[in-house]
Amino acid sequence: MLLCGIINELRKSKDRSFLLSFFFCQATDSRINSATAVLRGLIYLLVAEQPSLMSHVRERYNHAGRELFEDVNAWVAVTEISINMLQDPGLKETYLIIDALDEYMTDKSSLVDLIGQQASVSSHVKWVVSSRNQPDLEESFTKANSKVKLYLELNPKIGV
């Protein structure tokens, strides 16, 4: 609910000169519980908000077609597309929000590593990620140069 509120406030912002892309993870739905699904969703919303970014998708899509997002190499493809988009010189200030990172199952460490790496690459791309306390996730974000942790539990050591 917290991230829903943040997204709503960002959407209502009077100075809407930034891009907003978000994804809500859900472990019980196999269509949206993988790293590939998360990036695919973020890419979709980025292109919807800044259509010029479609060139990064089109470049790969022209070679592979629909399978680009569905075959065994989909993770590699969406990773390359997202990195190219986030490094595009015309990219506006961008907020990427992922809710409930602890809820998805497939390739979690790959996504967390990518976020950690990309969080340090560009100062105009901000990642907001929510998760239950999980030491493996927290450890993976050590690569990010600037980060803020917010614990909402009364006692963060209990991991509720």
PDB file of C-alpha atoms in Angstrom:
ATOM      1  CA  MET A   1       0.000   0.000   0.000  1.00  0.00           C
ATOM      2  CA  LEU A   2       2.891   2.358   0.715  1.00  0.00           C
ATOM      3  CA  LEU A   3       4.217   2.131  -2.827  1.00  0.00           C
ATOM      4  CA  CYS A   4       0.708   2.571  -4.244  1.00  0.00           C
ATOM      5  CA  GLY A   5       0.548   5.850  -2.337  1.00  0.00           C
ATOM      6  CA  ILE A   6       3.974   6.916  -3.626  1.00  0.00           C
ATOM      7  CA  ILE A   7       2.955   6.086  -7.208  1.00  0.00           C
ATOM      8  CA  ASN A   8      -0.306   8.032  -6.838  1.00  0.00           C
ATOM      9  CA  GLU A   9       1.543  11.066  -5.473  1.00  0.00           C
ATOM     10  CA  LEU A  10       4.113  10.952  -8.276  1.00  0.00           C
ATOM     11  CA  ARG A  11       1.325  10.685 -10.862  1.00  0.00           C
ATOM     12  CA  LYS A  12      -0.409  13.753  -9.376  1.00  0.00           C
ATOM     13  CA  SER A  13       2.796  15.795  -9.377  1.00  0.00           C
ATOM     14  CA  LYS A  14       2.326  19.204 -10.989  1.00  0.00           C
ATOM     15  CA  ASP A  15       5.845  19.072 -12.406  1.00  0.00           C
ATOM     16  CA  ARG A  16       5.411  15.851 -14.374  1.00  0.00           C
ATOM     17  CA  SER A  17       8.671  16.140 -16.325  1.00  0.00           C
ATOM     18  CA  PHE A  18       9.782  12.654 -15.280  1.00  0.00           C
ATOM     19  CA  LEU A  19       8.980   9.095 -16.298  1.00  0.00           C
ATOM     20  CA  LEU A  20       7.299   6.687 -13.920  1.00  0.00           C
ATOM     21  CA  SER A  21       7.370   2.930 -14.378  1.00  0.00           C
ATOM     22  CA  PHE A  22       6.312   0.365 -11.802  1.00  0.00           C
ATOM     23  CA  PHE A  23       5.706  -3.333 -11.320  1.00  0.00           C
ATOM     24  CA  PHE A  24       3.881  -5.251  -8.589  1.00  0.00           C
ATOM     25  CA  CYS A  25       5.317  -8.729  -8.022  1.00  0.00           C
ATOM     26  CA  GLN A  26       3.011 -11.582  -7.095  1.00  0.00           C
ATOM     27  CA  ALA A  27       4.319 -15.052  -6.331  1.00  0.00           C
ATOM     28  CA  THR A  28       1.024 -16.814  -7.029  1.00  0.00           C
ATOM     29  CA  ASP A  29       0.788 -15.753 -10.691  1.00  0.00           C
ATOM     30  CA  SER A  30       3.319 -17.543 -12.906  1.00  0.00           C
ATOM     31  CA  ARG A  31       2.887 -14.917 -15.641  1.00  0.00           C
ATOM     32  CA  ILE A  32       4.333 -12.181 -13.428  1.00  0.00           C
ATOM     33  CA  ASN A  33       6.658 -13.884 -10.971  1.00  0.00           C
ATOM     34  CA  SER A  34       9.940 -13.783 -12.886  1.00  0.00           C
ATOM     35  CA  ALA A  35      12.726 -11.295 -13.428  1.00  0.00           C
ATOM     36  CA  THR A  36      11.866 -11.231 -17.133  1.00  0.00           C
ATOM     37  CA  ALA A  37       8.250 -10.280 -16.357  1.00  0.00           C
ATOM     38  CA  VAL A  38       9.402  -7.453 -14.074  1.00  0.00           C
ATOM     39  CA  LEU A  39      11.688  -5.919 -16.701  1.00  0.00           C
ATOM     40  CA  ARG A  40       9.136  -6.482 -19.461  1.00  0.00           C
ATOM     41  CA  GLY A  41       6.553  -4.552 -17.417  1.00  0.00           C
ATOM     42  CA  LEU A  42       8.963  -1.708 -16.630  1.00  0.00           C
ATOM     43  CA  ILE A  43       9.994  -1.453 -20.298  1.00  0.00           C
ATOM     44  CA  TYR A  44       6.364  -1.336 -21.420  1.00  0.00           C
ATOM     45  CA  LEU A  45       5.514   1.593 -19.146  1.00  0.00           C
ATOM     46  CA  LEU A  46       8.709   3.473 -20.025  1.00  0.00           C
ATOM     47  CA  VAL A  47       7.895   3.231 -23.734  1.00  0.00           C
ATOM     48  CA  ALA A  48       4.295   4.309 -23.042  1.00  0.00           C
ATOM     49  CA  GLU A  49       5.576   7.439 -21.272  1.00  0.00           C
ATOM     50  CA  GLN A  50       8.454   8.230 -23.657  1.00  0.00           C
ATOM     51  CA  PRO A  51       7.714   6.688 -27.091  1.00  0.00           C
ATOM     52  CA  SER A  52      11.180   7.543 -28.440  1.00  0.00           C
ATOM     53  CA  LEU A  53      12.501   4.688 -26.254  1.00  0.00           C
ATOM     54  CA  MET A  54      10.664   2.236 -28.510  1.00  0.00           C
ATOM     55  CA  SER A  55      13.693   2.277 -30.818  1.00  0.00           C
ATOM     56  CA  HIS A  56      15.550   0.115 -28.275  1.00  0.00           C
ATOM     57  CA  VAL A  57      12.779  -2.482 -28.329  1.00  0.00           C
ATOM     58  CA  ARG A  58      12.275  -2.294 -32.099  1.00  0.00           C
ATOM     59  CA  GLU A  59      15.969  -2.895 -32.752  1.00  0.00           C
ATOM     60  CA  ARG A  60      15.826  -6.273 -30.990  1.00  0.00           C
ATOM     61  CA  TYR A  61      12.270  -7.122 -32.043  1.00  0.00           C
ATOM     62  CA  ASN A  62      13.133  -6.808 -35.751  1.00  0.00           C
ATOM     63  CA  HIS A  63      15.623  -9.661 -35.344  1.00  0.00           C
ATOM     64  CA  ALA A  64      13.703 -12.016 -33.061  1.00  0.00           C
ATOM     65  CA  GLY A  65      10.006 -11.176 -33.386  1.00  0.00           C
ATOM     66  CA  ARG A  66       7.549 -12.049 -30.627  1.00  0.00           C
ATOM     67  CA  GLU A  67       9.840 -14.742 -29.214  1.00  0.00           C
ATOM     68  CA  LEU A  68      12.096 -11.925 -28.033  1.00  0.00           C
ATOM     69  CA  PHE A  69      10.008 -11.676 -24.871  1.00  0.00           C
ATOM     70  CA  GLU A  70       9.032 -15.321 -24.479  1.00  0.00           C
ATOM     71  CA  ASP A  71      11.863 -17.740 -25.299  1.00  0.00           C
ATOM     72  CA  VAL A  72      14.671 -19.003 -23.068  1.00  0.00           C
ATOM     73  CA  ASN A  73      16.818 -15.974 -23.920  1.00  0.00           C
ATOM     74  CA  ALA A  74      14.137 -13.453 -22.963  1.00  0.00           C
ATOM     75  CA  TRP A  75      16.004 -12.410 -19.799  1.00  0.00           C
ATOM     76  CA  VAL A  76      19.113 -11.507 -21.804  1.00  0.00           C
ATOM     77  CA  ALA A  77      17.036  -9.571 -24.335  1.00  0.00           C
ATOM     78  CA  VAL A  78      15.011  -7.545 -21.814  1.00  0.00           C
ATOM     79  CA  THR A  79      18.157  -6.855 -19.779  1.00  0.00           C
ATOM     80  CA  GLU A  80      19.937  -5.427 -22.810  1.00  0.00           C
ATOM     81  CA  ILE A  81      16.876  -3.418 -23.822  1.00  0.00           C
ATOM     82  CA  SER A  82      16.421  -1.974 -20.332  1.00  0.00           C
ATOM     83  CA  ILE A  83      20.117  -1.074 -19.985  1.00  0.00           C
ATOM     84  CA  ASN A  84      20.070   0.644 -23.389  1.00  0.00           C
ATOM     85  CA  MET A  85      16.918   2.540 -22.443  1.00  0.00           C
ATOM     86  CA  LEU A  86      18.334   3.669 -19.105  1.00  0.00           C
ATOM     87  CA  GLN A  87      21.517   4.867 -20.819  1.00  0.00           C
ATOM     88  CA  ASP A  88      19.663   6.663 -23.621  1.00  0.00           C
ATOM     89  CA  PRO A  89      20.884  10.286 -23.694  1.00  0.00           C
ATOM     90  CA  GLY A  90      17.307  11.505 -24.247  1.00  0.00           C
ATOM     91  CA  LEU A  91      15.906   9.674 -21.229  1.00  0.00           C
ATOM     92  CA  LYS A  92      14.043  11.974 -18.867  1.00  0.00           C
ATOM     93  CA  GLU A  93      14.456  11.725 -15.105  1.00  0.00           C
ATOM     94  CA  THR A  94      13.019   8.301 -14.296  1.00  0.00           C
ATOM     95  CA  TYR A  95      11.509   6.530 -11.292  1.00  0.00           C
ATOM     96  CA  LEU A  96      11.427   2.725 -11.454  1.00  0.00           C
ATOM     97  CA  ILE A  97       9.337   1.164  -8.693  1.00  0.00           C
ATOM     98  CA  ILE A  98       9.152  -2.548  -7.892  1.00  0.00           C
ATOM     99  CA  ASP A  99       6.831  -3.651  -5.132  1.00  0.00           C
ATOM    100  CA  ALA A 100       7.175  -6.920  -3.197  1.00  0.00           C
ATOM    101  CA  LEU A 101      10.472  -8.052  -4.671  1.00  0.00           C
ATOM    102  CA  ASP A 102      10.485 -10.908  -2.169  1.00  0.00           C
ATOM    103  CA  GLU A 103       7.312 -12.321  -3.777  1.00  0.00           C
ATOM    104  CA  TYR A 104       8.661 -13.530  -7.055  1.00  0.00           C
ATOM    105  CA  MET A 105      10.554 -16.742  -7.633  1.00  0.00           C
ATOM    106  CA  THR A 106      12.450 -16.984 -10.926  1.00  0.00           C
ATOM    107  CA  ASP A 107      15.858 -15.313 -11.383  1.00  0.00           C
ATOM    108  CA  LYS A 108      15.498 -13.056  -8.353  1.00  0.00           C
ATOM    109  CA  SER A 109      19.255 -12.719  -7.900  1.00  0.00           C
ATOM    110  CA  SER A 110      19.710 -11.690 -11.544  1.00  0.00           C
ATOM    111  CA  LEU A 111      17.199  -8.873 -11.184  1.00  0.00           C
ATOM    112  CA  VAL A 112      18.599  -7.713  -7.859  1.00  0.00           C
ATOM    113  CA  ASP A 113      22.123  -7.681  -9.322  1.00  0.00           C
ATOM    114  CA  LEU A 114      20.905  -5.672 -12.307  1.00  0.00           C
ATOM    115  CA  ILE A 115      19.168  -3.137 -10.062  1.00  0.00           C
ATOM    116  CA  GLY A 116      22.286  -2.817  -7.908  1.00  0.00           C
ATOM    117  CA  GLN A 117      24.470  -2.229 -10.957  1.00  0.00           C
ATOM    118  CA  GLN A 118      22.105   0.172 -12.707  1.00  0.00           C
ATOM    119  CA  ALA A 119      21.376   2.166  -9.558  1.00  0.00           C
ATOM    120  CA  SER A 120      24.997   3.307  -9.619  1.00  0.00           C
ATOM    121  CA  VAL A 121      25.173   4.138 -13.326  1.00  0.00           C
ATOM    122  CA  SER A 122      22.880   7.132 -13.677  1.00  0.00           C
ATOM    123  CA  SER A 123      21.924   9.852 -11.237  1.00  0.00           C
ATOM    124  CA  HIS A 124      18.684  10.625 -13.092  1.00  0.00           C
ATOM    125  CA  VAL A 125      17.286   7.094 -12.707  1.00  0.00           C
ATOM    126  CA  LYS A 126      15.897   6.315  -9.250  1.00  0.00           C
ATOM    127  CA  TRP A 127      14.946   2.815  -8.159  1.00  0.00           C
ATOM    128  CA  VAL A 128      12.381   2.288  -5.393  1.00  0.00           C
ATOM    129  CA  VAL A 129      12.121  -1.327  -4.289  1.00  0.00           C
ATOM    130  CA  SER A 130      10.024  -2.841  -1.516  1.00  0.00           C
ATOM    131  CA  SER A 131      10.538  -6.221   0.087  1.00  0.00           C
ATOM    132  CA  ARG A 132      10.247  -8.030   3.360  1.00  0.00           C
ATOM    133  CA  ASN A 133      13.549  -8.183   5.197  1.00  0.00           C
ATOM    134  CA  GLN A 134      15.662 -10.788   3.476  1.00  0.00           C
ATOM    135  CA  PRO A 135      19.418 -10.805   4.081  1.00  0.00           C
ATOM    136  CA  ASP A 136      20.186 -12.114   0.575  1.00  0.00           C
ATOM    137  CA  LEU A 137      18.317  -9.202  -1.026  1.00  0.00           C
ATOM    138  CA  GLU A 138      19.940  -6.654   1.235  1.00  0.00           C
ATOM    139  CA  GLU A 139      23.380  -8.089   0.536  1.00  0.00           C
ATOM    140  CA  SER A 140      22.819  -7.849  -3.204  1.00  0.00           C
ATOM    141  CA  PHE A 141      22.108  -4.128  -3.001  1.00  0.00           C
ATOM    142  CA  THR A 142      25.520  -3.405  -1.502  1.00  0.00           C
ATOM    143  CA  LYS A 143      26.712  -2.525  -5.043  1.00  0.00           C
ATOM    144  CA  ALA A 144      24.424   0.492  -5.164  1.00  0.00           C
ATOM    145  CA  ASN A 145      26.362   3.637  -4.260  1.00  0.00           C
ATOM    146  CA  SER A 146      23.503   5.642  -2.850  1.00  0.00           C
ATOM    147  CA  LYS A 147      20.629   3.980  -1.117  1.00  0.00           C
ATOM    148  CA  VAL A 148      18.205   4.574   1.689  1.00  0.00           C
ATOM    149  CA  LYS A 149      16.724   1.744   3.734  1.00  0.00           C
ATOM    150  CA  LEU A 150      13.417   2.201   5.453  1.00  0.00           C
ATOM    151  CA  TYR A 151      12.258  -0.408   7.953  1.00  0.00           C
ATOM    152  CA  LEU A 152       8.547  -0.386   8.672  1.00  0.00           C
ATOM    153  CA  GLU A 153       8.569  -3.081  11.324  1.00  0.00           C
ATOM    154  CA  LEU A 154       8.684  -2.210  14.987  1.00  0.00           C
ATOM    155  CA  ASN A 155      11.722  -4.446  15.243  1.00  0.00           C
ATOM    156  CA  PRO A 156      13.600  -4.820  11.916  1.00  0.00           C
ATOM    157  CA  LYS A 157      15.497  -7.872  13.195  1.00  0.00           C
ATOM    158  CA  ILE A 158      12.373 -10.032  13.281  1.00  0.00           C
ATOM    159  CA  GLY A 159      11.884  -9.787   9.488  1.00  0.00           C
ATOM    160  CA  VAL A 160       8.099  -9.606   9.517  1.00  0.00           C
TER     161      VAL A 160
END
